Short mmCIF file of C-alpha atoms in Angstrom, two decimals:
data_model
loop_
_atom_site.label_atom_id
_atom_site.label_comp_id
_atom_site.label_asym_id
_atom_site.label_seq_id
_atom_site.Cartn_x
_atom_site.Cartn_y
_atom_site.Cartn_z
CA UNK A 19 12.49 -4.71 25.95
CA UNK A 20 10.06 -1.92 25.12
CA UNK A 21 6.32 -2.48 25.15
CA UNK A 22 5.04 -4.54 22.25
CA UNK A 23 1.42 -3.52 21.99
CA UNK A 24 -1.02 -0.82 22.97
CA UNK A 25 -2.22 -1.25 26.52
CA UNK A 26 -4.69 0.32 28.97
CA UNK A 27 -6.70 3.52 29.04
CA UNK A 28 -5.09 6.80 30.16
CA UNK A 29 -7.63 7.77 32.85
CA UNK A 30 -10.81 6.08 34.14
CA UNK A 31 -12.92 9.20 33.57
CA UNK A 32 -11.93 9.24 29.90
CA UNK A 33 -13.07 5.71 29.19
CA UNK A 34 -16.43 6.63 27.73
CA UNK A 35 -14.93 9.19 25.36
CA UNK A 36 -12.07 6.95 24.32
CA UNK A 37 -14.38 3.99 23.83
CA UNK A 38 -16.62 6.06 21.57
CA UNK A 39 -13.76 7.42 19.49
CA UNK A 40 -12.00 4.08 19.22
CA UNK A 41 -15.24 2.43 18.10
CA UNK A 42 -15.72 5.12 15.48
CA UNK A 43 -12.13 4.70 14.42
CA UNK A 44 -12.48 0.94 14.12
CA UNK A 45 -15.59 1.26 11.95
CA UNK A 46 -13.72 3.40 9.47
CA UNK A 47 -10.33 1.76 9.81
CA UNK A 48 -11.70 -1.69 8.97
CA UNK A 49 -13.07 -0.33 5.73
CA UNK A 50 -10.09 1.72 4.68
CA UNK A 51 -7.53 -0.92 5.52
CA UNK A 52 -9.36 -3.46 3.43
CA UNK A 53 -8.50 -0.77 0.90
CA UNK A 54 -5.00 -0.42 2.25
CA UNK A 55 -3.02 -1.41 -0.74
CA UNK A 56 -4.57 1.11 -3.12
CA UNK A 57 -1.96 3.67 -4.15
CA UNK A 58 -2.58 7.06 -5.77
CA UNK A 59 -0.37 9.85 -6.90
CA UNK A 60 -0.52 11.68 -10.20
CA UNK A 61 -3.13 14.11 -11.46
CA UNK A 62 -3.70 12.16 -14.64
CA UNK A 63 -3.47 8.67 -16.08
CA UNK A 64 -0.62 7.91 -18.46
CA UNK A 65 -0.88 5.17 -21.00
CA UNK A 66 2.45 3.59 -21.85
CA UNK A 67 2.32 2.13 -25.35
CA UNK A 68 5.88 1.03 -25.96
CA UNK A 69 7.00 4.44 -27.22
CA UNK A 70 9.56 6.77 -25.71
CA UNK A 71 6.85 9.24 -24.69
CA UNK A 72 3.66 8.45 -22.83
CA UNK A 73 0.28 9.39 -24.24
CA UNK A 74 -1.51 11.61 -21.71
CA UNK A 75 -5.22 11.20 -21.19
CA UNK A 76 -7.36 14.07 -19.99
CA UNK A 77 -6.47 15.60 -16.61
CA UNK A 78 -8.53 14.45 -13.68
CA UNK A 79 -10.90 16.82 -11.91
CA UNK A 80 -12.28 16.12 -8.45
CA UNK A 81 -15.98 15.35 -8.41
CA UNK A 82 -18.40 16.53 -5.78
CA UNK A 83 -20.11 14.14 -3.40
CA UNK A 84 -23.35 14.46 -5.40
CA UNK A 85 -21.73 13.64 -8.74
CA UNK A 86 -22.32 10.17 -10.21
CA UNK A 87 -19.50 7.71 -9.92
CA UNK A 88 -17.15 7.65 -12.93
CA UNK A 89 -17.47 3.86 -12.70
CA UNK A 90 -21.26 3.94 -13.18
CA UNK A 91 -20.86 2.56 -16.73
CA UNK A 92 -19.89 -0.75 -15.09
CA UNK A 93 -23.44 -1.26 -13.82
CA UNK A 94 -24.71 -4.78 -14.65
CA UNK A 95 -21.31 -5.77 -16.08
CA UNK A 96 -19.95 -9.16 -15.01
CA UNK A 97 -16.40 -8.94 -13.66
CA UNK A 98 -14.25 -11.89 -12.60
CA UNK A 99 -11.39 -11.12 -10.21
CA UNK A 100 -8.56 -13.67 -9.95
CA UNK A 101 -6.25 -13.39 -6.94
CA UNK A 102 -3.17 -15.55 -6.42
CA UNK A 103 -3.93 -15.62 -2.67
CA UNK A 104 -6.25 -14.13 -0.07
CA UNK A 105 -4.36 -12.51 2.78
CA UNK A 106 -3.74 -9.20 4.51
CA UNK A 107 -0.99 -8.34 2.02
CA UNK A 108 -1.17 -5.53 -0.50
CA UNK A 109 -2.21 -7.34 -3.68
CA UNK A 110 -5.32 -9.12 -2.39
CA UNK A 111 -6.47 -6.05 -0.46
CA UNK A 112 -6.10 -3.97 -3.61
CA UNK A 113 -8.29 -6.38 -5.52
CA UNK A 114 -10.89 -6.37 -2.75
CA UNK A 115 -10.94 -2.59 -2.95
CA UNK A 116 -11.73 -2.82 -6.65
CA UNK A 117 -14.41 -5.43 -5.95
CA UNK A 118 -16.20 -3.10 -3.53
CA UNK A 119 -15.95 -0.11 -5.87
CA UNK A 120 -17.51 -2.13 -8.67
CA UNK A 121 -20.24 -3.48 -6.41
CA UNK A 122 -21.08 0.06 -5.32
CA UNK A 123 -22.10 0.93 -8.89
CA UNK A 124 -24.09 -2.25 -9.46
CA UNK A 125 -21.59 -4.51 -11.20
CA UNK A 126 -21.82 -8.27 -10.74
CA UNK A 127 -18.50 -9.29 -9.20
CA UNK A 128 -17.08 -12.80 -8.79
CA UNK A 129 -13.90 -13.67 -6.89
CA UNK A 130 -11.64 -16.69 -7.06
CA UNK A 131 -8.45 -17.37 -5.10
CA UNK A 132 -5.80 -19.56 -6.69
CA UNK A 133 -3.79 -20.64 -3.67
CA UNK A 134 -5.52 -21.71 -0.46
CA UNK A 135 -4.18 -23.72 2.48
CA UNK A 136 -5.57 -27.20 2.90
CA UNK A 137 -6.77 -26.40 6.41
CA UNK A 138 -9.29 -23.74 7.43
CA UNK A 139 -7.73 -20.31 7.76
CA UNK A 140 -9.29 -17.62 9.96
CA UNK A 141 -7.99 -14.69 7.87
CA UNK A 142 -9.27 -16.17 4.59
CA UNK A 143 -12.64 -16.96 6.17
CA UNK A 144 -12.95 -13.42 7.54
CA UNK A 145 -12.04 -11.74 4.25
CA UNK A 146 -14.36 -13.98 2.25
CA UNK A 147 -17.21 -13.14 4.63
CA UNK A 148 -16.55 -9.44 4.14
CA UNK A 149 -16.85 -9.93 0.40
CA UNK A 150 -19.99 -12.03 0.63
CA UNK A 151 -21.64 -9.40 2.83
CA UNK A 152 -20.87 -6.81 0.15
CA UNK A 153 -22.36 -9.00 -2.56
CA UNK A 154 -19.16 -10.36 -4.08
CA UNK A 155 -19.58 -13.98 -5.19
CA UNK A 156 -16.76 -16.24 -4.00
CA UNK A 157 -16.12 -19.67 -5.50
CA UNK A 158 -13.37 -22.14 -6.33
CA UNK A 159 -10.59 -21.20 -8.74
CA UNK A 160 -10.88 -24.62 -10.36
CA UNK A 161 -13.76 -26.38 -12.00
CA UNK A 162 -16.41 -25.62 -14.58
CA UNK A 163 -17.92 -22.69 -12.70
CA UNK A 164 -14.65 -20.77 -12.96
CA UNK A 165 -14.37 -21.54 -16.69
CA UNK A 166 -17.99 -20.62 -17.41
CA UNK A 167 -17.71 -17.36 -15.48
CA UNK A 168 -14.52 -16.39 -17.29
CA UNK A 169 -16.18 -17.03 -20.67
CA UNK A 170 -19.30 -15.03 -19.75
CA UNK A 171 -17.51 -12.16 -18.02
CA UNK A 172 -17.26 -8.72 -19.57
CA UNK A 173 -13.92 -8.24 -17.83
CA UNK A 174 -11.39 -10.55 -16.15
CA UNK A 175 -8.82 -8.99 -13.81
CA UNK A 176 -5.71 -11.02 -13.02
CA UNK A 177 -4.10 -9.69 -9.86
CA UNK A 178 -0.27 -10.00 -9.72
CA UNK A 179 2.06 -11.78 -12.12
CA UNK A 180 1.62 -15.11 -10.32
CA UNK A 181 -2.07 -15.15 -11.24
CA UNK A 182 -1.00 -15.88 -14.81
CA UNK A 183 -0.58 -19.54 -13.88
CA UNK A 184 -4.36 -19.80 -13.57
CA UNK A 185 -4.94 -19.25 -17.29
CA UNK A 186 -3.47 -22.49 -18.61
CA UNK A 187 -4.13 -24.53 -15.47
CA UNK A 188 -7.90 -23.88 -15.47
CA UNK A 189 -8.99 -22.43 -18.81
CA UNK A 190 -6.76 -24.73 -20.87
CA UNK A 191 -8.02 -24.68 -24.49
CA UNK A 192 -10.40 -21.81 -23.65
CA UNK A 193 -7.55 -19.37 -22.88
CA UNK A 194 -7.65 -17.70 -26.28
CA UNK A 195 -11.34 -16.84 -25.80
CA UNK A 196 -10.65 -15.02 -22.51
CA UNK A 197 -7.38 -13.19 -23.18
CA UNK A 198 -8.95 -10.30 -25.18
CA UNK A 199 -10.91 -9.20 -22.09
CA UNK A 200 -8.16 -9.64 -19.48
CA UNK A 201 -6.80 -6.68 -17.55
CA UNK A 202 -3.59 -7.75 -15.82
CA UNK A 203 -2.91 -5.81 -12.62
CA UNK A 204 0.77 -6.05 -11.72
CA UNK A 205 2.30 -4.98 -8.39
CA UNK A 206 5.59 -6.86 -8.33
CA UNK A 207 9.10 -5.43 -8.53
CA UNK A 208 11.13 -8.54 -7.69
CA UNK A 209 13.07 -10.34 -10.41
CA UNK A 210 11.82 -13.85 -9.59
CA UNK A 211 8.37 -12.95 -10.94
CA UNK A 212 9.78 -12.68 -14.44
CA UNK A 213 9.10 -16.26 -15.42
CA UNK A 214 7.73 -17.12 -18.82
CA UNK A 215 5.35 -19.67 -17.27
CA UNK A 216 3.70 -16.81 -15.37
CA UNK A 217 3.51 -14.09 -17.98
CA UNK A 218 3.76 -15.70 -21.43
CA UNK A 219 0.22 -14.51 -22.25
CA UNK A 220 0.96 -10.86 -21.44
CA UNK A 221 1.29 -9.72 -25.08
CA UNK A 222 -2.22 -10.99 -25.86
CA UNK A 223 -4.26 -9.46 -23.03
CA UNK A 224 -6.27 -6.26 -23.39
CA UNK A 225 -3.98 -4.32 -21.10
CA UNK A 226 -1.74 -4.23 -18.05
CA UNK A 227 -2.28 -1.90 -15.11
CA UNK A 228 0.74 -1.06 -12.96
CA UNK A 229 0.99 1.02 -9.79
CA UNK A 230 3.90 3.31 -10.68
CA UNK A 231 5.86 4.60 -13.65
CA UNK A 232 9.07 3.13 -12.25
CA UNK A 233 7.53 -0.33 -12.09
CA UNK A 234 5.99 -0.03 -15.54
CA UNK A 235 9.33 0.86 -17.08
CA UNK A 236 11.00 -1.97 -15.20
CA UNK A 237 8.49 -4.49 -16.57
CA UNK A 238 8.77 -3.15 -20.09
CA UNK A 239 12.55 -3.50 -20.09
CA UNK A 240 12.72 -6.85 -18.32
CA UNK A 241 10.09 -8.56 -20.46
CA UNK A 242 11.87 -7.47 -23.62
CA UNK A 243 15.40 -8.23 -22.46
CA UNK A 244 14.86 -11.40 -20.44
CA UNK A 245 11.73 -13.02 -21.85
CA UNK A 246 11.69 -11.65 -25.40
CA UNK A 247 8.02 -10.77 -25.16
CA UNK A 248 6.27 -7.44 -25.50
CA UNK A 249 4.10 -5.77 -22.87
CA UNK A 250 0.51 -4.99 -23.91
CA UNK A 251 -0.89 -1.47 -23.66
CA UNK A 252 0.14 -0.53 -20.13
CA UNK A 253 -1.67 1.90 -17.85
CA UNK A 254 0.10 3.52 -14.92
CA UNK A 255 -2.52 4.09 -12.25
CA UNK A 256 -1.74 5.83 -8.99
CA UNK A 257 -4.66 5.31 -6.66
CA UNK A 258 -5.85 7.26 -3.64
CA UNK A 259 -6.81 7.37 0.01
CA UNK A 260 -10.37 6.38 0.81
CA UNK A 261 -12.94 8.81 2.15
CA UNK A 262 -12.97 6.82 5.38
CA UNK A 263 -9.25 7.34 5.87
CA UNK A 264 -9.51 11.04 5.16
CA UNK A 265 -12.34 11.29 7.67
CA UNK A 266 -10.10 9.90 10.40
CA UNK A 267 -7.08 11.94 9.33
CA UNK A 268 -9.05 15.18 9.34
CA UNK A 269 -10.77 14.63 12.70
CA UNK A 270 -8.51 16.59 15.06
CA UNK A 271 -10.31 15.42 18.19
CA UNK A 272 -10.07 11.73 17.29
CA UNK A 273 -6.42 12.11 16.31
CA UNK A 274 -5.61 13.83 19.59
CA UNK A 275 -7.24 11.11 21.68
CA UNK A 276 -5.64 8.30 19.68
CA UNK A 277 -2.24 9.98 19.93
CA UNK A 278 -2.54 10.32 23.70
CA UNK A 279 -3.69 6.75 24.18
CA UNK A 280 -1.02 5.12 22.00
CA UNK A 281 1.81 7.23 23.35
CA UNK A 282 0.88 6.59 26.96
CA UNK A 283 0.70 2.86 26.34
CA UNK A 284 4.16 2.97 24.73
CA UNK A 285 5.66 5.16 27.44
CA UNK A 286 6.24 8.05 25.04
CA UNK A 287 5.52 11.57 26.27
CA UNK A 288 3.65 14.08 24.14
CA UNK A 289 6.75 16.26 23.75
CA UNK A 290 8.92 13.32 22.62
CA UNK A 291 9.53 12.85 18.89
CA UNK A 292 8.34 9.51 17.54
CA UNK A 293 9.62 8.14 14.22
CA UNK A 294 7.52 5.26 12.90
CA UNK A 295 7.96 2.61 10.24
CA UNK A 296 4.74 0.74 9.39
CA UNK A 297 5.37 -2.31 7.19
CA UNK A 298 5.48 -6.05 7.61
CA UNK A 299 8.77 -6.83 9.32
CA UNK A 300 11.14 -8.20 6.70
CA UNK A 301 14.59 -7.43 5.36
CA UNK A 302 13.11 -5.96 2.21
CA UNK A 303 11.27 -3.32 4.25
CA UNK A 304 14.52 -2.16 5.85
CA UNK A 305 13.68 -2.12 9.55
CA UNK A 306 17.24 -3.21 10.36
CA UNK A 307 18.77 -0.29 8.48
CA UNK A 308 16.25 2.08 10.02
CA UNK A 309 17.32 1.01 13.51
CA UNK A 310 20.96 1.57 12.58
CA UNK A 311 20.08 5.05 11.33
CA UNK A 312 18.07 5.76 14.45
CA UNK A 313 20.96 4.76 16.70
CA UNK A 314 23.36 6.83 14.60
CA UNK A 315 21.06 9.83 14.93
CA UNK A 316 21.19 9.48 18.71
CA UNK A 317 24.97 9.45 18.51
CA UNK A 318 25.00 12.58 16.33
CA UNK A 319 22.76 14.42 18.75
CA UNK A 320 25.00 13.46 21.65
CA UNK A 321 28.22 14.38 19.83
CA UNK A 322 26.91 17.77 18.73
CA UNK A 323 25.27 18.37 22.12
CA UNK A 324 22.00 19.29 20.46
CA UNK A 325 19.08 20.25 22.65
CA UNK A 326 16.15 18.18 21.38
CA UNK A 327 13.29 16.25 22.97
CA UNK A 328 13.75 12.54 23.51
CA UNK A 329 13.66 10.51 20.28
CA UNK A 330 11.75 7.23 19.98
CA UNK A 331 11.32 4.66 17.19
CA UNK A 332 8.14 2.67 16.55
CA UNK A 333 8.11 -0.48 14.40
CA UNK A 334 4.59 -1.63 13.47
CA UNK A 335 4.40 -4.93 11.61
CA UNK A 336 6.03 -7.50 13.87
CA UNK A 337 4.91 -11.10 14.18
CA UNK A 338 5.42 -12.15 17.77
CA UNK A 339 4.26 -15.69 17.11
CA UNK A 340 6.63 -16.35 14.23
CA UNK A 341 9.80 -15.01 15.89
CA UNK A 342 11.69 -15.05 12.60
CA UNK A 343 15.45 -14.83 12.42
CA UNK A 344 15.20 -11.29 11.10
CA UNK A 345 12.96 -10.11 13.91
CA UNK A 346 15.27 -11.74 16.44
CA UNK A 347 18.13 -9.79 14.88
CA UNK A 348 16.20 -6.54 15.28
CA UNK A 349 15.52 -7.13 18.95
CA UNK A 350 19.07 -8.26 19.59
CA UNK A 351 20.38 -5.06 18.00
CA UNK A 352 18.13 -2.96 20.23
CA UNK A 353 19.41 -4.80 23.28
CA UNK A 354 23.05 -4.57 22.15
CA UNK A 355 22.82 -0.81 21.68
CA UNK A 356 20.89 -0.41 24.95
CA UNK A 357 18.03 1.51 23.38
CA UNK A 358 15.20 -0.69 24.65
CA UNK A 359 13.49 2.31 26.23
CA UNK A 360 13.43 4.15 22.91
CA UNK A 361 12.37 1.41 20.46
CA UNK A 362 8.85 -0.03 20.49
CA UNK A 363 7.61 -3.06 18.55
CA UNK A 364 3.92 -3.57 17.69
CA UNK A 365 2.33 -6.60 16.05
CA UNK A 366 1.15 -6.37 12.45
CA UNK A 367 -2.37 -5.01 12.22
CA UNK A 368 -4.89 -3.60 9.80
CA UNK A 369 -5.72 -0.82 12.25
CA UNK A 370 -2.71 1.43 11.77
CA UNK A 371 -4.63 4.73 12.02
CA UNK A 372 -3.90 5.04 15.78
CA UNK A 373 -0.17 4.75 15.05
CA UNK A 374 -0.30 7.30 12.24
CA UNK A 375 -1.99 9.63 14.73
CA UNK A 376 0.68 8.91 17.35
CA UNK A 377 3.90 9.37 15.36
CA UNK A 378 5.57 12.61 14.25
CA UNK A 379 7.47 11.30 11.21
CA UNK A 380 6.80 8.37 8.90
CA UNK A 381 9.77 6.34 7.66
CA UNK A 382 9.40 4.36 4.40
CA UNK A 383 12.66 2.40 4.19
CA UNK A 384 11.91 -0.28 1.58
CA UNK A 385 15.07 -1.64 -0.02
CA UNK A 386 16.32 -2.96 -3.39
CA UNK A 387 13.98 -1.50 -6.05
CA UNK A 388 11.77 -0.01 -3.34
CA UNK A 389 8.01 -0.17 -3.14
CA UNK A 390 5.95 -0.61 -6.27
CA UNK A 391 4.09 2.33 -4.77
CA UNK A 392 3.51 2.01 -1.02
CA UNK A 393 0.12 3.25 0.12
CA UNK A 394 1.21 3.75 3.71
CA UNK A 395 3.18 6.73 2.42
CA UNK A 396 0.14 8.66 1.22
CA UNK A 397 -1.78 7.55 4.31
CA UNK A 398 0.92 9.10 6.46
CA UNK A 399 0.84 12.28 4.41
CA UNK A 400 -2.92 12.46 4.97
CA UNK A 401 -2.11 12.61 8.70
CA UNK A 402 0.23 15.55 7.96
CA UNK A 403 3.37 13.53 8.58
CA UNK A 404 6.66 14.33 6.83
CA UNK A 405 8.09 11.22 5.14
CA UNK A 406 11.66 9.95 5.20
CA UNK A 407 11.76 7.51 2.29
CA UNK A 408 14.17 5.60 0.11
CA UNK A 409 14.88 7.13 -3.29
CA UNK A 410 13.56 4.05 -5.09
CA UNK A 411 10.40 2.72 -6.68
CA UNK A 412 7.05 4.40 -6.30
CA UNK A 413 8.15 6.39 -3.26
CA UNK A 414 9.89 8.78 -5.64
CA UNK A 415 6.51 9.44 -7.26
CA UNK A 416 4.91 10.32 -3.94
CA UNK A 417 7.45 12.19 -1.82
CA UNK A 418 8.67 15.55 -3.11
CA UNK A 419 12.24 15.60 -1.81
CA UNK A 420 12.85 18.61 0.40
CA UNK A 421 9.17 19.61 0.31
CA UNK A 422 7.03 16.82 1.77
CA UNK A 423 9.96 14.88 3.21
CA UNK A 424 13.49 13.72 2.46
CA UNK A 425 14.71 10.83 0.29
CA UNK A 426 17.83 8.77 1.02
CA UNK A 427 19.66 5.99 -0.87
CA UNK A 428 18.78 2.33 -0.40
CA UNK A 429 21.20 -0.08 1.28
CA UNK A 430 23.99 0.63 3.70
CA UNK A 431 24.76 3.84 1.81
CA UNK A 432 21.48 5.24 3.07
CA UNK A 433 22.09 4.66 6.78
CA UNK A 434 24.00 7.87 7.49
CA UNK A 435 21.87 10.10 5.20
CA UNK A 436 18.73 8.79 6.92
CA UNK A 437 20.33 9.42 10.32
CA UNK A 438 21.10 13.01 9.31
CA UNK A 439 17.55 13.48 8.05
CA UNK A 440 16.22 12.19 11.36
CA UNK A 441 18.33 14.82 13.13
CA UNK A 442 17.15 17.53 10.71
CA UNK A 443 13.52 16.88 11.53
CA UNK A 444 14.20 16.35 15.23
CA UNK A 445 15.88 19.75 15.55
CA UNK A 446 13.48 21.78 13.41
CA UNK A 447 9.88 21.49 14.55
CA UNK A 448 8.73 24.13 12.06
CA UNK A 449 10.24 22.11 9.20
CA UNK A 450 8.39 19.01 10.37
CA UNK A 451 5.10 20.86 10.52
CA UNK A 452 5.59 22.60 7.17
CA UNK A 453 6.52 19.36 5.38
CA UNK A 454 3.55 17.60 6.95
CA UNK A 455 1.19 20.35 5.85
CA UNK A 456 2.55 20.29 2.30
CA UNK A 457 2.19 16.51 2.19
CA UNK A 458 -1.44 16.83 3.26
CA UNK A 459 -2.04 19.44 0.55
CA UNK A 460 -0.52 17.07 -2.00
CA UNK A 461 -2.88 14.34 -0.83
CA UNK A 462 -5.88 16.64 -1.20
CA UNK A 463 -4.76 17.59 -4.68
CA UNK A 464 -4.02 14.20 -6.21
CA UNK A 465 -4.38 11.32 -3.72
CA UNK A 466 -8.13 11.21 -3.07
CA UNK A 467 -10.65 8.51 -3.85
CA UNK A 468 -12.27 10.66 -6.55
CA UNK A 469 -8.98 10.83 -8.43
CA UNK A 470 -8.61 7.08 -8.08
CA UNK A 471 -12.10 6.38 -9.40
CA UNK A 472 -11.53 8.49 -12.52
CA UNK A 473 -8.24 6.77 -13.30
CA UNK A 474 -9.63 3.29 -12.85
CA UNK A 475 -12.66 4.21 -14.95
CA UNK A 476 -10.46 5.47 -17.80
CA UNK A 477 -8.62 2.14 -17.92
CA UNK A 478 -11.73 -0.03 -17.72
CA UNK A 479 -13.43 1.90 -20.52
CA UNK A 480 -10.52 1.34 -22.88
CA UNK A 481 -10.18 -2.33 -21.96
CA UNK A 482 -13.91 -2.96 -22.46
CA UNK A 483 -13.80 -1.23 -25.87
CA UNK A 484 -10.90 -3.45 -26.93
CA UNK A 485 -12.64 -6.60 -25.80
CA UNK A 486 -15.77 -5.68 -27.79
CA UNK A 487 -13.69 -5.35 -30.95
CA UNK A 488 -12.55 -8.97 -30.51
CA UNK A 489 -16.05 -10.39 -30.15
#
């Protein structure tokens, strides 16, 4: 089986340089991957108000470094953030990102987590410590302190549909007092989240914030058809890459060293072409179909006798300890097809910047309805990587088909198209480079932290105005 993790240093004499760059990378990567679920795309915020056409707010303009934060009006405001869990998954990391942005402008921020394991958890402890260091108050989701804070808060943010269970379970008869100042941040695309017990209070909150237009439309239709309730004023907010991420992506020396180190540890030469998929390993993320496409691309190259460098596939997001049935299937397929030397598995990690520096093409193969948005896509584009993505969900709002990458269908129908797209990029280096450059330009235009801050600020201002009218 191929190597499973990054190993030793390339040369002894390079250790001091590599150590310095890796340390610098870690300092930035830790920050930006705590931000790793934030997704950004469009040049303006659209407010969906249950009409056929969206109402467009003012276009966003990029601020300079010296300009005041668009969130500065939140100074001294009390904000309660309610997360259904605290983990390394997208939703909680998104909420932590918001917590740090609000703290940076002087807001008082409190955090509660609904679901916690009975035993001590190292990940939860670590993430809570990061928040405490940044001045975010962390306390129990139950009890009088949670109720009192919710009643005093200027704004309450419920993160994910599941967080709706907290309202009745904890606030009880006080729910009606809190609903007018609730902003409900929804990231889910799966049907099992459409339960009335979760979202029955949706029509009464100040607003809903959703990561993509596709997801917003899906929620609007499903709540009306299945639950017979109406969505509140809904804000589609595409978020952006952090300044820390952009710093790493734009540092050519750091990228070169990281690329060399990762590739050598994997046994991939510099001239080889490395296709990478960076997601938690699960059937919904489509690693199995990606491997089928990868193998099919090798067959196409052999049949057509194409002269291309050696192709490799990198899967970042494994869980070696769990050894799930799905992951076992992936490894068995690799063994069956005798491509062990070309496929490399790496454990799930927050520090994916080295792998973005090491690969030549990013694959976003999420299945079913796709990603709600998928921040790894814009992170890859920041590293000037062309993207091969499924034509579903938020990916369609990020990747410009034929310009910054190629889109293919979800499911088995997408296996051959993805294989052909792999061959297209493998055989045309200039196309790879051009698509990567255009993706980077798109990031600079609409995927930056400044764009994100303006969009978030526009939503919070409206929600706060609504809540004041109900006092």
